[in-house]
Amino acid sequence: MATAGKAPKPANKRGAARLAAVQALYQMDVAGSDVLKTITEFELHRLGQMVDGETYLPADVGFFREIVAGVVERQLDLDPAIDQALAQGWPLERIDTTMRQTLRAGLYELKHRRDVPAKVAIAEYVDVARAFFADGEEPNVVNAVLDRLARVARPEDFEQRRA
């Protein structure tokens, strides 16, 4: 929830955008709704609004749009990479829908938002997973899978720097 009287920091707005993007992707997957319609609904009725007694934090709307549209546009490229990074016997279609959308959004950001350090993106999506799965192993799975994917997508972010 947003604190009254304080403007959210830009990083918090991005975190809210990530969480909302995963929710929007989930909604599109489950309901089969259109990307433009879903983005518009979230912008008008959810981001920074009170919904069912929960306050959605103000989000970086441009970042939210980019993640949702980017995942939809590049899903055919994202899914095989995620599938390979998952444990054998656990194809992408077999995992929980929320987890699937979290991994897609995380990999999209790792591949297409080089301005965000890989370790920051991973930590942010682990936090998103914690918002949905507070008591489960899912945040650990998100961490492990996105770490594997990041090391392939951005090996330079993991190289040891020599003094």
PDB file of C-alpha atoms in Angstrom:
ATOM      1  CA  MET A   1       0.000   0.000   0.000  1.00  0.00           C
ATOM      2  CA  ALA A   2       1.093   3.536  -0.668  1.00  0.00           C
ATOM      3  CA  THR A   3       1.933   5.698   2.309  1.00  0.00           C
ATOM      4  CA  ALA A   4      -0.256   8.793   2.566  1.00  0.00           C
ATOM      5  CA  GLY A   5       1.550  12.045   1.928  1.00  0.00           C
ATOM      6  CA  LYS A   6       4.645  10.481   0.357  1.00  0.00           C
ATOM      7  CA  ALA A   7       5.178  10.123  -3.359  1.00  0.00           C
ATOM      8  CA  PRO A   8       6.331   6.630  -4.313  1.00  0.00           C
ATOM      9  CA  LYS A   9       9.948   6.397  -5.418  1.00  0.00           C
ATOM     10  CA  PRO A  10      10.493   5.608  -9.111  1.00  0.00           C
ATOM     11  CA  ALA A  11      11.830   2.150  -8.184  1.00  0.00           C
ATOM     12  CA  ASN A  12       8.643   1.452  -6.233  1.00  0.00           C
ATOM     13  CA  LYS A  13       6.602   2.490  -9.261  1.00  0.00           C
ATOM     14  CA  ARG A  14       8.541  -0.012 -11.349  1.00  0.00           C
ATOM     15  CA  GLY A  15       7.971  -2.717  -8.748  1.00  0.00           C
ATOM     16  CA  ALA A  16       4.246  -1.953  -8.827  1.00  0.00           C
ATOM     17  CA  ALA A  17       4.366  -2.075 -12.635  1.00  0.00           C
ATOM     18  CA  ARG A  18       5.997  -5.527 -12.529  1.00  0.00           C
ATOM     19  CA  LEU A  19       3.396  -6.874 -10.124  1.00  0.00           C
ATOM     20  CA  ALA A  20       0.530  -5.422 -12.168  1.00  0.00           C
ATOM     21  CA  ALA A  21       2.069  -6.755 -15.400  1.00  0.00           C
ATOM     22  CA  VAL A  22       2.105 -10.293 -14.012  1.00  0.00           C
ATOM     23  CA  GLN A  23      -1.523  -9.857 -12.905  1.00  0.00           C
ATOM     24  CA  ALA A  24      -2.508  -8.565 -16.348  1.00  0.00           C
ATOM     25  CA  LEU A  25      -0.691 -11.425 -18.098  1.00  0.00           C
ATOM     26  CA  TYR A  26      -2.422 -13.888 -15.771  1.00  0.00           C
ATOM     27  CA  GLN A  27      -5.803 -12.340 -16.562  1.00  0.00           C
ATOM     28  CA  MET A  28      -5.123 -12.543 -20.291  1.00  0.00           C
ATOM     29  CA  ASP A  29      -4.032 -16.177 -20.011  1.00  0.00           C
ATOM     30  CA  VAL A  30      -6.987 -17.316 -17.912  1.00  0.00           C
ATOM     31  CA  ALA A  31      -9.745 -15.221 -19.508  1.00  0.00           C
ATOM     32  CA  GLY A  32      -8.294 -15.079 -23.008  1.00  0.00           C
ATOM     33  CA  SER A  33      -8.654 -11.295 -22.998  1.00  0.00           C
ATOM     34  CA  ASP A  34      -7.036  -8.987 -25.527  1.00  0.00           C
ATOM     35  CA  VAL A  35      -3.745  -7.235 -24.683  1.00  0.00           C
ATOM     36  CA  LEU A  36      -4.957  -3.714 -25.484  1.00  0.00           C
ATOM     37  CA  LYS A  37      -8.221  -4.188 -23.587  1.00  0.00           C
ATOM     38  CA  THR A  38      -6.372  -5.589 -20.567  1.00  0.00           C
ATOM     39  CA  ILE A  39      -3.764  -2.820 -20.504  1.00  0.00           C
ATOM     40  CA  THR A  40      -6.515  -0.194 -20.752  1.00  0.00           C
ATOM     41  CA  GLU A  41      -8.527  -1.835 -17.953  1.00  0.00           C
ATOM     42  CA  PHE A  42      -5.518  -1.894 -15.649  1.00  0.00           C
ATOM     43  CA  GLU A  43      -4.597   1.706 -16.414  1.00  0.00           C
ATOM     44  CA  LEU A  44      -8.124   3.006 -15.868  1.00  0.00           C
ATOM     45  CA  HIS A  45      -9.356   0.818 -13.036  1.00  0.00           C
ATOM     46  CA  ARG A  46      -6.438  -0.767 -11.149  1.00  0.00           C
ATOM     47  CA  LEU A  47      -3.115   1.067 -11.159  1.00  0.00           C
ATOM     48  CA  GLY A  48      -3.147   3.389  -8.151  1.00  0.00           C
ATOM     49  CA  GLN A  49      -6.799   2.503  -7.418  1.00  0.00           C
ATOM     50  CA  MET A  50      -8.706   0.731  -4.655  1.00  0.00           C
ATOM     51  CA  VAL A  51     -10.044  -2.615  -5.928  1.00  0.00           C
ATOM     52  CA  ASP A  52     -11.940  -5.059  -3.699  1.00  0.00           C
ATOM     53  CA  GLY A  53     -10.494  -3.472  -0.553  1.00  0.00           C
ATOM     54  CA  GLU A  54      -6.904  -3.616  -1.850  1.00  0.00           C
ATOM     55  CA  THR A  55      -4.993  -0.525  -2.903  1.00  0.00           C
ATOM     56  CA  TYR A  56      -2.924  -0.946  -6.048  1.00  0.00           C
ATOM     57  CA  LEU A  57       0.220   1.152  -5.790  1.00  0.00           C
ATOM     58  CA  PRO A  58       0.817   3.843  -8.391  1.00  0.00           C
ATOM     59  CA  ALA A  59       2.867   2.255 -11.158  1.00  0.00           C
ATOM     60  CA  ASP A  60       5.176   3.348 -13.928  1.00  0.00           C
ATOM     61  CA  VAL A  61       2.543   3.044 -16.652  1.00  0.00           C
ATOM     62  CA  GLY A  62       4.997   3.038 -19.549  1.00  0.00           C
ATOM     63  CA  PHE A  63       7.015   0.257 -17.927  1.00  0.00           C
ATOM     64  CA  PHE A  64       3.813  -1.715 -17.237  1.00  0.00           C
ATOM     65  CA  ARG A  65       2.699  -1.388 -20.875  1.00  0.00           C
ATOM     66  CA  GLU A  66       6.116  -2.405 -22.183  1.00  0.00           C
ATOM     67  CA  ILE A  67       6.301  -5.552 -20.059  1.00  0.00           C
ATOM     68  CA  VAL A  68       2.774  -6.727 -20.895  1.00  0.00           C
ATOM     69  CA  ALA A  69       2.980  -5.958 -24.610  1.00  0.00           C
ATOM     70  CA  GLY A  70       6.567  -7.229 -24.833  1.00  0.00           C
ATOM     71  CA  VAL A  71       5.751 -10.574 -23.228  1.00  0.00           C
ATOM     72  CA  VAL A  72       2.779 -11.055 -25.538  1.00  0.00           C
ATOM     73  CA  GLU A  73       4.797 -10.052 -28.608  1.00  0.00           C
ATOM     74  CA  ARG A  74       7.801 -12.239 -27.767  1.00  0.00           C
ATOM     75  CA  GLN A  75       6.155 -15.169 -25.996  1.00  0.00           C
ATOM     76  CA  LEU A  76       7.158 -17.619 -28.730  1.00  0.00           C
ATOM     77  CA  ASP A  77      10.812 -16.725 -28.067  1.00  0.00           C
ATOM     78  CA  LEU A  78      10.527 -16.591 -24.271  1.00  0.00           C
ATOM     79  CA  ASP A  79       8.740 -19.892 -23.673  1.00  0.00           C
ATOM     80  CA  PRO A  80      11.344 -22.290 -25.153  1.00  0.00           C
ATOM     81  CA  ALA A  81      14.122 -20.625 -23.133  1.00  0.00           C
ATOM     82  CA  ILE A  82      12.099 -20.910 -19.920  1.00  0.00           C
ATOM     83  CA  ASP A  83      11.188 -24.495 -20.736  1.00  0.00           C
ATOM     84  CA  GLN A  84      14.897 -25.380 -21.049  1.00  0.00           C
ATOM     85  CA  ALA A  85      15.730 -23.659 -17.748  1.00  0.00           C
ATOM     86  CA  LEU A  86      13.055 -25.530 -15.792  1.00  0.00           C
ATOM     87  CA  ALA A  87      13.804 -28.806 -14.062  1.00  0.00           C
ATOM     88  CA  GLN A  88      13.452 -31.820 -16.309  1.00  0.00           C
ATOM     89  CA  GLY A  89       9.945 -33.211 -16.153  1.00  0.00           C
ATOM     90  CA  TRP A  90       8.414 -29.796 -15.454  1.00  0.00           C
ATOM     91  CA  PRO A  91       7.502 -28.279 -18.813  1.00  0.00           C
ATOM     92  CA  LEU A  92       6.304 -24.685 -18.813  1.00  0.00           C
ATOM     93  CA  GLU A  93       2.701 -25.735 -19.470  1.00  0.00           C
ATOM     94  CA  ARG A  94       2.727 -27.828 -16.290  1.00  0.00           C
ATOM     95  CA  ILE A  95       3.609 -25.029 -13.871  1.00  0.00           C
ATOM     96  CA  ASP A  96       1.165 -22.670 -12.195  1.00  0.00           C
ATOM     97  CA  THR A  97      -0.193 -19.874 -14.421  1.00  0.00           C
ATOM     98  CA  THR A  98       1.038 -17.126 -12.088  1.00  0.00           C
ATOM     99  CA  MET A  99       4.518 -18.664 -12.019  1.00  0.00           C
ATOM    100  CA  ARG A 100       4.509 -18.955 -15.795  1.00  0.00           C
ATOM    101  CA  GLN A 101       3.650 -15.268 -16.191  1.00  0.00           C
ATOM    102  CA  THR A 102       6.230 -14.232 -13.590  1.00  0.00           C
ATOM    103  CA  LEU A 103       8.960 -16.125 -15.436  1.00  0.00           C
ATOM    104  CA  ARG A 104       7.883 -14.716 -18.801  1.00  0.00           C
ATOM    105  CA  ALA A 105       7.904 -11.147 -17.514  1.00  0.00           C
ATOM    106  CA  GLY A 106      11.245 -11.682 -15.783  1.00  0.00           C
ATOM    107  CA  LEU A 107      12.893 -13.135 -18.873  1.00  0.00           C
ATOM    108  CA  TYR A 108      11.421 -10.390 -21.052  1.00  0.00           C
ATOM    109  CA  GLU A 109      13.035  -7.810 -18.788  1.00  0.00           C
ATOM    110  CA  LEU A 110      16.360  -9.659 -18.720  1.00  0.00           C
ATOM    111  CA  LYS A 111      16.475  -9.831 -22.504  1.00  0.00           C
ATOM    112  CA  HIS A 112      15.024  -6.456 -23.451  1.00  0.00           C
ATOM    113  CA  ARG A 113      15.699  -4.012 -20.597  1.00  0.00           C
ATOM    114  CA  ARG A 114      19.455  -3.856 -20.375  1.00  0.00           C
ATOM    115  CA  ASP A 115      19.159  -0.657 -18.346  1.00  0.00           C
ATOM    116  CA  VAL A 116      18.022  -2.821 -15.422  1.00  0.00           C
ATOM    117  CA  PRO A 117      20.886  -4.879 -13.925  1.00  0.00           C
ATOM    118  CA  ALA A 118      20.201  -8.619 -14.177  1.00  0.00           C
ATOM    119  CA  LYS A 119      20.473  -9.173 -10.424  1.00  0.00           C
ATOM    120  CA  VAL A 120      17.984  -6.354  -9.795  1.00  0.00           C
ATOM    121  CA  ALA A 121      15.484  -7.818 -12.268  1.00  0.00           C
ATOM    122  CA  ILE A 122      15.814 -11.257 -10.669  1.00  0.00           C
ATOM    123  CA  ALA A 123      15.314  -9.844  -7.155  1.00  0.00           C
ATOM    124  CA  GLU A 124      12.277  -7.859  -8.310  1.00  0.00           C
ATOM    125  CA  TYR A 125      10.568 -10.924  -9.783  1.00  0.00           C
ATOM    126  CA  VAL A 126      11.384 -12.966  -6.682  1.00  0.00           C
ATOM    127  CA  ASP A 127       9.514 -10.233  -4.778  1.00  0.00           C
ATOM    128  CA  VAL A 128       6.619 -10.538  -7.231  1.00  0.00           C
ATOM    129  CA  ALA A 129       6.551 -14.294  -6.589  1.00  0.00           C
ATOM    130  CA  ARG A 130       6.555 -13.634  -2.822  1.00  0.00           C
ATOM    131  CA  ALA A 131       3.485 -11.418  -3.258  1.00  0.00           C
ATOM    132  CA  PHE A 132       1.596 -14.379  -4.723  1.00  0.00           C
ATOM    133  CA  PHE A 133       3.253 -17.290  -2.918  1.00  0.00           C
ATOM    134  CA  ALA A 134       4.232 -16.063   0.542  1.00  0.00           C
ATOM    135  CA  ASP A 135       4.705 -19.491   2.110  1.00  0.00           C
ATOM    136  CA  GLY A 136       5.739 -21.701  -0.796  1.00  0.00           C
ATOM    137  CA  GLU A 137       8.889 -22.623  -2.651  1.00  0.00           C
ATOM    138  CA  GLU A 138       7.828 -20.654  -5.729  1.00  0.00           C
ATOM    139  CA  PRO A 139      10.013 -17.583  -4.993  1.00  0.00           C
ATOM    140  CA  ASN A 140      13.048 -19.901  -4.784  1.00  0.00           C
ATOM    141  CA  VAL A 141      12.102 -21.490  -8.099  1.00  0.00           C
ATOM    142  CA  VAL A 142      11.721 -18.052  -9.727  1.00  0.00           C
ATOM    143  CA  ASN A 143      15.147 -17.101  -8.365  1.00  0.00           C
ATOM    144  CA  ALA A 144      16.817 -20.272  -9.668  1.00  0.00           C
ATOM    145  CA  VAL A 145      15.181 -20.226 -13.110  1.00  0.00           C
ATOM    146  CA  LEU A 146      15.738 -16.510 -13.734  1.00  0.00           C
ATOM    147  CA  ASP A 147      19.346 -16.833 -12.536  1.00  0.00           C
ATOM    148  CA  ARG A 148      19.939 -19.622 -15.081  1.00  0.00           C
ATOM    149  CA  LEU A 149      18.287 -17.564 -17.822  1.00  0.00           C
ATOM    150  CA  ALA A 150      20.183 -14.399 -16.904  1.00  0.00           C
ATOM    151  CA  ARG A 151      23.536 -16.148 -17.082  1.00  0.00           C
ATOM    152  CA  VAL A 152      22.726 -17.048 -20.700  1.00  0.00           C
ATOM    153  CA  ALA A 153      21.031 -13.768 -21.669  1.00  0.00           C
ATOM    154  CA  ARG A 154      23.551 -11.514 -19.892  1.00  0.00           C
ATOM    155  CA  PRO A 155      26.752 -13.351 -19.029  1.00  0.00           C
ATOM    156  CA  GLU A 156      28.581 -10.018 -18.722  1.00  0.00           C
ATOM    157  CA  ASP A 157      26.503  -9.205 -15.620  1.00  0.00           C
ATOM    158  CA  PHE A 158      27.970 -12.246 -13.858  1.00  0.00           C
ATOM    159  CA  GLU A 159      31.620 -12.044 -14.852  1.00  0.00           C
ATOM    160  CA  GLN A 160      34.038 -11.517 -11.979  1.00  0.00           C
ATOM    161  CA  ARG A 161      35.705  -8.149 -12.166  1.00  0.00           C
ATOM    162  CA  ARG A 162      39.416  -8.186 -11.545  1.00  0.00           C
ATOM    163  CA  ALA A 163      40.998  -5.447  -9.503  1.00  0.00           C
TER     164      ALA A 163
END
